């Protein structure tokens, strides 16, 4: 199913998905989303304040993300630092935070699967593996 | 001599672990492994993509690093392995 762009008519939140959210997560108004073009969605998202994340802020974002899950950031700080360096270098060179342990295929949809954090819960290194970890070892299962 | 390739990433921890094992392999066996860094070198990325049909089935359907490949037979594997496993692979080429 093809993902499309949707805009909340009240607060201008943008959603990219196969269907609009029933309730706007920001302003809580029901049935608020109208379909817009990708170009319009990009202009709205790109025109506001610069919300780029510095590496330390991204680390905090990853910690917050992991806090509600069965995994956590690897306690090996040196490893995490190395991986975040790679992720940011890839963003600088190629525009997205690509995984430092995989390579782009140049197929857009396929490459979106290697933007960090990826859906590593399907990796064989994580699923069912004792001490499971994402392919790079940035995230590890909580013990 | 078999043409052995290693695709690796500068910021990939598994690749870093494998480097000294590759150096040991070369020193002990006289084999040579052509190391190609992929994230800082687009030509090496293209080279790796050129082998995607050989690599993807052995690498979880993706272009993962570290990836080891015999450029002639296309015998390949991905990931961090013990030295003996690397050596077994290299010697059967
Ligand atoms: S494997 Fe780990 S480091 Fe790589 S993209 Fe996925 S979460 Fe990030």
mmCIF file of C-alpha atoms and ligand atoms in Angstrom:
data_model
loop_
_atom_site.group_PDB
_atom_site.id
_atom_site.type_symbol
_atom_site.label_atom_id
_atom_site.label_comp_id
_atom_site.label_asym_id
_atom_site.label_seq_id
_atom_site.Cartn_x
_atom_site.Cartn_y
_atom_site.Cartn_z
ATOM 1 C CA UNK A 1 0.000 0.000 0.000
ATOM 2 C CA UNK A 2 1.314 3.376 -0.941
ATOM 3 C CA UNK A 3 1.921 5.924 1.794
ATOM 4 C CA UNK A 4 0.486 9.422 1.280
ATOM 5 C CA UNK A 5 0.737 12.775 3.040
ATOM 6 C CA UNK A 6 -1.904 14.211 5.356
ATOM 7 C CA UNK A 7 -2.188 17.601 7.120
ATOM 8 C CA UNK A 8 -4.137 18.418 10.265
ATOM 9 C CA UNK A 9 -6.447 21.313 9.375
ATOM 10 C CA UNK A 10 -6.196 22.655 12.941
ATOM 11 C CA UNK A 11 -2.505 22.531 13.930
ATOM 12 C CA UNK A 12 -0.760 21.617 10.640
ATOM 13 C CA UNK A 13 0.794 18.405 11.944
ATOM 14 C CA UNK A 14 1.916 16.288 9.005
ATOM 15 C CA UNK A 15 1.355 12.546 8.787
ATOM 16 C CA UNK A 16 2.919 10.223 6.216
ATOM 17 C CA UNK A 17 1.048 6.939 6.050
ATOM 18 C CA UNK A 18 -1.510 4.831 4.246
ATOM 19 C CA UNK A 19 -4.376 6.445 6.186
ATOM 20 C CA UNK A 20 -4.834 9.600 8.260
ATOM 21 C CA UNK A 21 -4.805 9.330 12.080
ATOM 22 C CA UNK A 22 -8.307 9.260 13.551
ATOM 23 C CA UNK A 23 -7.182 11.681 16.272
ATOM 24 C CA UNK A 24 -4.485 14.311 15.863
ATOM 25 C CA UNK A 25 -1.756 13.388 18.373
ATOM 26 C CA UNK A 26 -0.831 17.063 18.861
ATOM 27 C CA UNK A 27 -4.105 18.989 19.091
ATOM 28 C CA UNK A 28 -6.355 15.978 19.839
ATOM 29 C CA UNK A 29 -8.980 16.995 17.276
ATOM 30 C CA UNK A 30 -10.766 13.993 15.688
ATOM 31 C CA UNK A 31 -11.027 13.541 11.895
ATOM 32 C CA UNK A 32 -8.704 16.495 11.337
ATOM 33 C CA UNK A 33 -6.507 15.241 8.511
ATOM 34 C CA UNK A 34 -6.797 16.156 4.859
ATOM 35 C CA UNK A 35 -4.634 14.717 2.110
ATOM 36 C CA UNK A 36 -1.951 17.062 0.708
ATOM 37 C CA UNK A 37 0.809 16.704 -1.867
ATOM 38 C CA UNK A 38 4.286 15.499 -0.919
ATOM 39 C CA UNK A 39 5.662 18.904 -1.950
ATOM 40 C CA UNK A 40 3.247 20.749 0.348
ATOM 41 C CA UNK A 41 3.988 18.396 3.223
ATOM 42 C CA UNK A 42 7.736 18.942 2.728
ATOM 43 C CA UNK A 43 7.304 22.727 2.696
ATOM 44 C CA UNK A 44 5.330 22.674 5.933
ATOM 45 C CA UNK A 45 7.736 20.331 7.716
ATOM 46 C CA UNK A 46 10.861 22.027 6.359
ATOM 47 C CA UNK A 47 9.791 25.626 6.905
ATOM 48 C CA UNK A 48 9.715 25.755 10.682
ATOM 49 C CA UNK A 49 12.409 26.036 13.311
ATOM 50 C CA UNK A 50 15.617 24.076 12.767
ATOM 51 C CA UNK A 51 14.994 20.917 14.744
ATOM 52 C CA UNK A 52 18.193 19.093 13.780
ATOM 53 C CA UNK A 53 19.562 16.907 16.557
ATOM 54 C CA UNK A 54 23.165 17.017 17.701
ATOM 55 C CA UNK A 55 24.730 13.592 18.383
ATOM 56 C CA UNK A 56 24.199 13.918 22.151
ATOM 57 C CA UNK A 57 20.562 14.885 21.612
ATOM 58 C CA UNK A 58 20.109 11.938 19.277
ATOM 59 C CA UNK A 59 21.594 9.658 21.930
ATOM 60 C CA UNK A 60 19.058 11.039 24.427
ATOM 61 C CA UNK A 61 16.284 10.488 21.862
ATOM 62 C CA UNK A 62 17.401 6.867 21.451
ATOM 63 C CA UNK A 63 17.509 6.379 25.216
ATOM 64 C CA UNK A 64 13.961 7.749 25.536
ATOM 65 C CA UNK A 65 12.807 5.520 22.680
ATOM 66 C CA UNK A 66 14.395 2.452 24.297
ATOM 67 C CA UNK A 67 13.022 3.283 27.758
ATOM 68 C CA UNK A 68 9.556 2.108 26.763
ATOM 69 C CA UNK A 69 10.832 -1.076 25.134
ATOM 70 C CA UNK A 70 12.404 -4.434 25.961
ATOM 71 C CA UNK A 71 15.799 -3.229 24.697
ATOM 72 C CA UNK A 72 18.262 -0.517 25.685
ATOM 73 C CA UNK A 73 21.280 1.270 24.270
ATOM 74 C CA UNK A 74 24.392 -0.861 24.530
ATOM 75 C CA UNK A 75 26.177 -0.042 27.812
ATOM 76 C CA UNK A 76 29.461 -0.184 25.846
ATOM 77 C CA UNK A 77 29.821 3.588 25.479
ATOM 78 C CA UNK A 78 32.758 3.381 23.067
ATOM 79 C CA UNK A 79 30.758 1.197 20.683
ATOM 80 C CA UNK A 80 27.766 3.534 20.810
ATOM 81 C CA UNK A 81 30.020 6.560 20.176
ATOM 82 C CA UNK A 82 31.574 4.865 17.144
ATOM 83 C CA UNK A 83 28.183 3.934 15.706
ATOM 84 C CA UNK A 84 26.751 7.409 16.259
ATOM 85 C CA UNK A 85 29.770 8.907 14.512
ATOM 86 C CA UNK A 86 28.997 6.665 11.543
ATOM 87 C CA UNK A 87 25.299 7.489 11.589
ATOM 88 C CA UNK A 88 26.004 11.236 11.561
ATOM 89 C CA UNK A 89 28.701 10.919 8.912
ATOM 90 C CA UNK A 90 26.207 9.062 6.723
ATOM 91 C CA UNK A 91 23.584 11.744 7.290
ATOM 92 C CA UNK A 92 26.134 14.421 6.317
ATOM 93 C CA UNK A 93 27.110 12.568 3.146
ATOM 94 C CA UNK A 94 23.866 10.922 2.075
ATOM 95 C CA UNK A 95 21.083 12.899 3.780
ATOM 96 C CA UNK A 96 19.746 10.224 6.143
ATOM 97 C CA UNK A 97 21.086 8.475 9.225
ATOM 98 C CA UNK A 98 22.003 5.270 7.456
ATOM 99 C CA UNK A 99 23.221 2.254 9.420
ATOM 100 C CA UNK A 100 27.043 2.173 9.600
ATOM 101 C CA UNK A 101 27.026 -1.634 9.263
ATOM 102 C CA UNK A 102 25.039 -1.914 6.037
ATOM 103 C CA UNK A 103 25.181 -0.282 2.643
ATOM 104 C CA UNK A 104 22.565 1.518 0.571
ATOM 105 C CA UNK A 105 21.133 -0.390 -2.353
ATOM 106 C CA UNK A 106 20.006 2.939 -3.950
ATOM 107 C CA UNK A 107 16.414 1.663 -3.927
ATOM 108 C CA UNK A 108 14.588 4.335 -1.894
ATOM 109 C CA UNK A 109 12.067 2.038 -0.180
ATOM 110 C CA UNK A 110 14.677 -0.587 0.604
ATOM 111 C CA UNK A 111 17.125 1.986 1.930
ATOM 112 C CA UNK A 112 14.524 3.448 4.285
ATOM 113 C CA UNK A 113 14.824 0.133 6.133
ATOM 114 C CA UNK A 114 18.420 0.925 7.083
ATOM 115 C CA UNK A 115 17.805 4.342 8.628
ATOM 116 C CA UNK A 116 18.862 4.237 12.285
ATOM 117 C CA UNK A 117 17.107 3.150 14.393
ATOM 118 C CA UNK A 118 15.862 0.469 12.017
ATOM 119 C CA UNK A 119 13.324 -2.239 12.814
ATOM 120 C CA UNK A 120 16.054 -4.440 14.227
ATOM 121 C CA UNK A 121 13.602 -6.569 16.212
ATOM 122 C CA UNK A 122 13.324 -8.719 13.080
ATOM 123 C CA UNK A 123 17.102 -9.236 12.801
ATOM 124 C CA UNK A 124 18.211 -12.797 13.461
ATOM 125 C CA UNK A 125 20.867 -11.332 15.754
ATOM 126 C CA UNK A 126 18.072 -9.998 17.971
ATOM 127 C CA UNK A 127 15.113 -12.316 17.515
ATOM 128 C CA UNK A 128 15.362 -15.344 19.770
ATOM 129 C CA UNK A 129 19.082 -14.797 20.267
ATOM 130 C CA UNK A 130 20.220 -14.854 23.876
ATOM 131 C CA UNK A 131 21.687 -11.420 24.598
ATOM 132 C CA UNK A 132 20.085 -10.318 21.334
ATOM 133 C CA UNK A 133 21.357 -7.167 19.645
ATOM 134 C CA UNK A 134 20.669 -5.186 16.506
ATOM 135 C CA UNK A 135 23.006 -6.040 13.643
ATOM 136 C CA UNK A 136 25.483 -3.329 14.740
ATOM 137 C CA UNK A 137 25.063 -3.828 18.477
ATOM 138 C CA UNK A 138 23.726 -0.325 19.132
ATOM 139 C CA UNK A 139 20.684 -1.773 20.918
ATOM 140 C CA UNK A 140 20.723 -4.853 23.142
ATOM 141 C CA UNK A 141 17.907 -6.763 24.769
ATOM 142 C CA UNK A 142 17.435 -5.976 28.464
ATOM 143 C CA UNK A 143 18.461 -8.873 30.683
ATOM 144 C CA UNK B 1 45.254 -17.125 -6.338
ATOM 145 C CA UNK B 2 41.618 -16.634 -5.277
ATOM 146 C CA UNK B 3 40.477 -13.028 -5.286
ATOM 147 C CA UNK B 4 39.210 -12.441 -1.767
ATOM 148 C CA UNK B 5 37.356 -9.256 -0.927
ATOM 149 C CA UNK B 6 36.369 -7.774 2.410
ATOM 150 C CA UNK B 7 33.789 -4.971 2.417
ATOM 151 C CA UNK B 8 33.885 -2.994 5.666
ATOM 152 C CA UNK B 9 32.724 0.262 7.193
ATOM 153 C CA UNK B 10 34.969 2.666 9.060
ATOM 154 C CA UNK B 11 32.432 3.088 11.893
ATOM 155 C CA UNK B 12 31.277 -0.545 11.993
ATOM 156 C CA UNK B 13 32.309 -2.285 15.245
ATOM 157 C CA UNK B 14 32.127 -5.812 13.732
ATOM 158 C CA UNK B 15 34.474 -4.708 10.960
ATOM 159 C CA UNK B 16 36.969 -3.371 13.480
ATOM 160 C CA UNK B 17 36.944 -6.699 15.293
ATOM 161 C CA UNK B 18 37.592 -8.558 12.044
ATOM 162 C CA UNK B 19 40.537 -6.422 10.882
ATOM 163 C CA UNK B 20 43.238 -8.009 13.085
ATOM 164 C CA UNK B 21 41.879 -11.474 12.180
ATOM 165 C CA UNK B 22 42.248 -10.648 8.503
ATOM 166 C CA UNK B 23 45.786 -9.389 9.101
ATOM 167 C CA UNK B 24 46.604 -12.619 10.951
ATOM 168 C CA UNK B 25 45.115 -14.644 8.104
ATOM 169 C CA UNK B 26 47.314 -12.890 5.586
ATOM 170 C CA UNK B 27 50.414 -13.313 7.732
ATOM 171 C CA UNK B 28 49.782 -17.017 8.415
ATOM 172 C CA UNK B 29 48.589 -18.178 5.005
ATOM 173 C CA UNK B 30 50.139 -15.777 2.515
ATOM 174 C CA UNK B 31 46.646 -15.084 1.139
ATOM 175 C CA UNK B 32 45.688 -11.524 0.367
ATOM 176 C CA UNK B 33 42.339 -9.958 1.214
ATOM 177 C CA UNK B 34 41.403 -6.842 -0.736
ATOM 178 C CA UNK B 35 39.798 -4.566 1.879
ATOM 179 C CA UNK B 36 37.231 -2.069 0.597
ATOM 180 C CA UNK B 37 35.777 0.598 2.879
ATOM 181 C CA UNK B 38 32.237 1.342 1.764
ATOM 182 C CA UNK B 39 30.745 4.355 3.573
ATOM 183 C CA UNK B 40 33.552 6.803 2.844
ATOM 184 C CA UNK B 41 34.241 5.567 -0.674
ATOM 185 C CA UNK B 42 31.431 5.563 -3.225
ATOM 186 C CA UNK B 43 33.391 3.504 -5.755
ATOM 187 C CA UNK B 44 33.697 0.722 -3.190
ATOM 188 C CA UNK B 45 29.983 1.049 -2.442
ATOM 189 C CA UNK B 46 29.274 0.592 -6.153
ATOM 190 C CA UNK B 47 31.594 -2.397 -6.246
ATOM 191 C CA UNK B 48 29.735 -3.984 -3.328
ATOM 192 C CA UNK B 49 26.357 -3.280 -4.916
ATOM 193 C CA UNK B 50 27.651 -5.011 -8.040
ATOM 194 C CA UNK B 51 27.912 -8.210 -5.999
ATOM 195 C CA UNK B 52 24.467 -7.863 -4.410
ATOM 196 C CA UNK B 53 23.123 -11.082 -5.908
ATOM 197 C CA UNK B 54 25.932 -13.054 -4.286
ATOM 198 C CA UNK B 55 25.931 -11.158 -0.982
ATOM 199 C CA UNK B 56 22.282 -10.585 -0.116
ATOM 200 C CA UNK B 57 21.274 -14.259 0.263
ATOM 201 C CA UNK B 58 24.172 -14.730 2.707
ATOM 202 C CA UNK B 59 23.621 -11.468 4.574
ATOM 203 C CA UNK B 60 20.014 -11.475 5.767
ATOM 204 C CA UNK B 61 18.772 -10.165 2.409
ATOM 205 C CA UNK B 62 20.785 -6.964 2.813
ATOM 206 C CA UNK B 63 24.190 -5.495 2.011
ATOM 207 C CA UNK B 64 25.702 -5.915 5.454
ATOM 208 C CA UNK B 65 29.264 -5.368 6.505
ATOM 209 C CA UNK B 66 31.689 -6.889 7.183
ATOM 210 C CA UNK B 67 31.142 -8.996 4.073
ATOM 211 C CA UNK B 68 33.662 -11.486 2.733
ATOM 212 C CA UNK B 69 33.481 -12.583 -0.862
ATOM 213 C CA UNK B 70 35.420 -14.651 -3.341
ATOM 214 C CA UNK B 71 35.035 -12.485 -6.438
ATOM 215 C CA UNK B 72 35.342 -15.514 -8.748
ATOM 216 C CA UNK B 73 33.239 -18.235 -7.094
ATOM 217 C CA UNK B 74 30.951 -15.774 -5.229
ATOM 218 C CA UNK B 75 31.291 -17.823 -2.045
ATOM 219 C CA UNK B 76 30.427 -15.271 0.655
ATOM 220 C CA UNK B 77 29.559 -14.653 4.278
ATOM 221 C CA UNK B 78 28.794 -11.656 6.484
ATOM 222 C CA UNK B 79 29.472 -10.691 10.059
ATOM 223 C CA UNK B 80 31.919 -11.183 12.859
ATOM 224 C CA UNK B 81 33.346 -14.719 13.081
ATOM 225 C CA UNK B 82 36.173 -16.404 14.958
ATOM 226 C CA UNK B 83 39.570 -16.534 13.298
ATOM 227 C CA UNK B 84 39.299 -20.289 12.549
ATOM 228 C CA UNK B 85 36.000 -19.800 10.705
ATOM 229 C CA UNK B 86 37.513 -17.032 8.604
ATOM 230 C CA UNK B 87 40.545 -19.185 7.867
ATOM 231 C CA UNK B 88 38.408 -22.215 6.903
ATOM 232 C CA UNK B 89 36.478 -20.034 4.465
ATOM 233 C CA UNK B 90 39.643 -18.499 3.000
ATOM 234 C CA UNK B 91 41.422 -21.830 2.563
ATOM 235 C CA UNK B 92 38.557 -23.557 0.828
ATOM 236 C CA UNK B 93 38.687 -20.926 -1.924
HETATM 237 S S1 LIG C 1 21.279 -2.231 13.063
HETATM 238 FE FE1 LIG C 1 21.432 -0.972 14.939
HETATM 239 S S2 LIG C 1 22.863 0.689 14.407
HETATM 240 FE FE2 LIG C 1 22.170 -0.254 12.475
HETATM 241 S S3 LIG C 1 20.405 0.984 11.883
HETATM 242 FE FE3 LIG C 1 19.610 -0.723 13.022
HETATM 243 S S4 LIG C 1 19.460 0.083 15.125
HETATM 244 FE FE4 LIG C 1 20.826 1.469 14.023
#
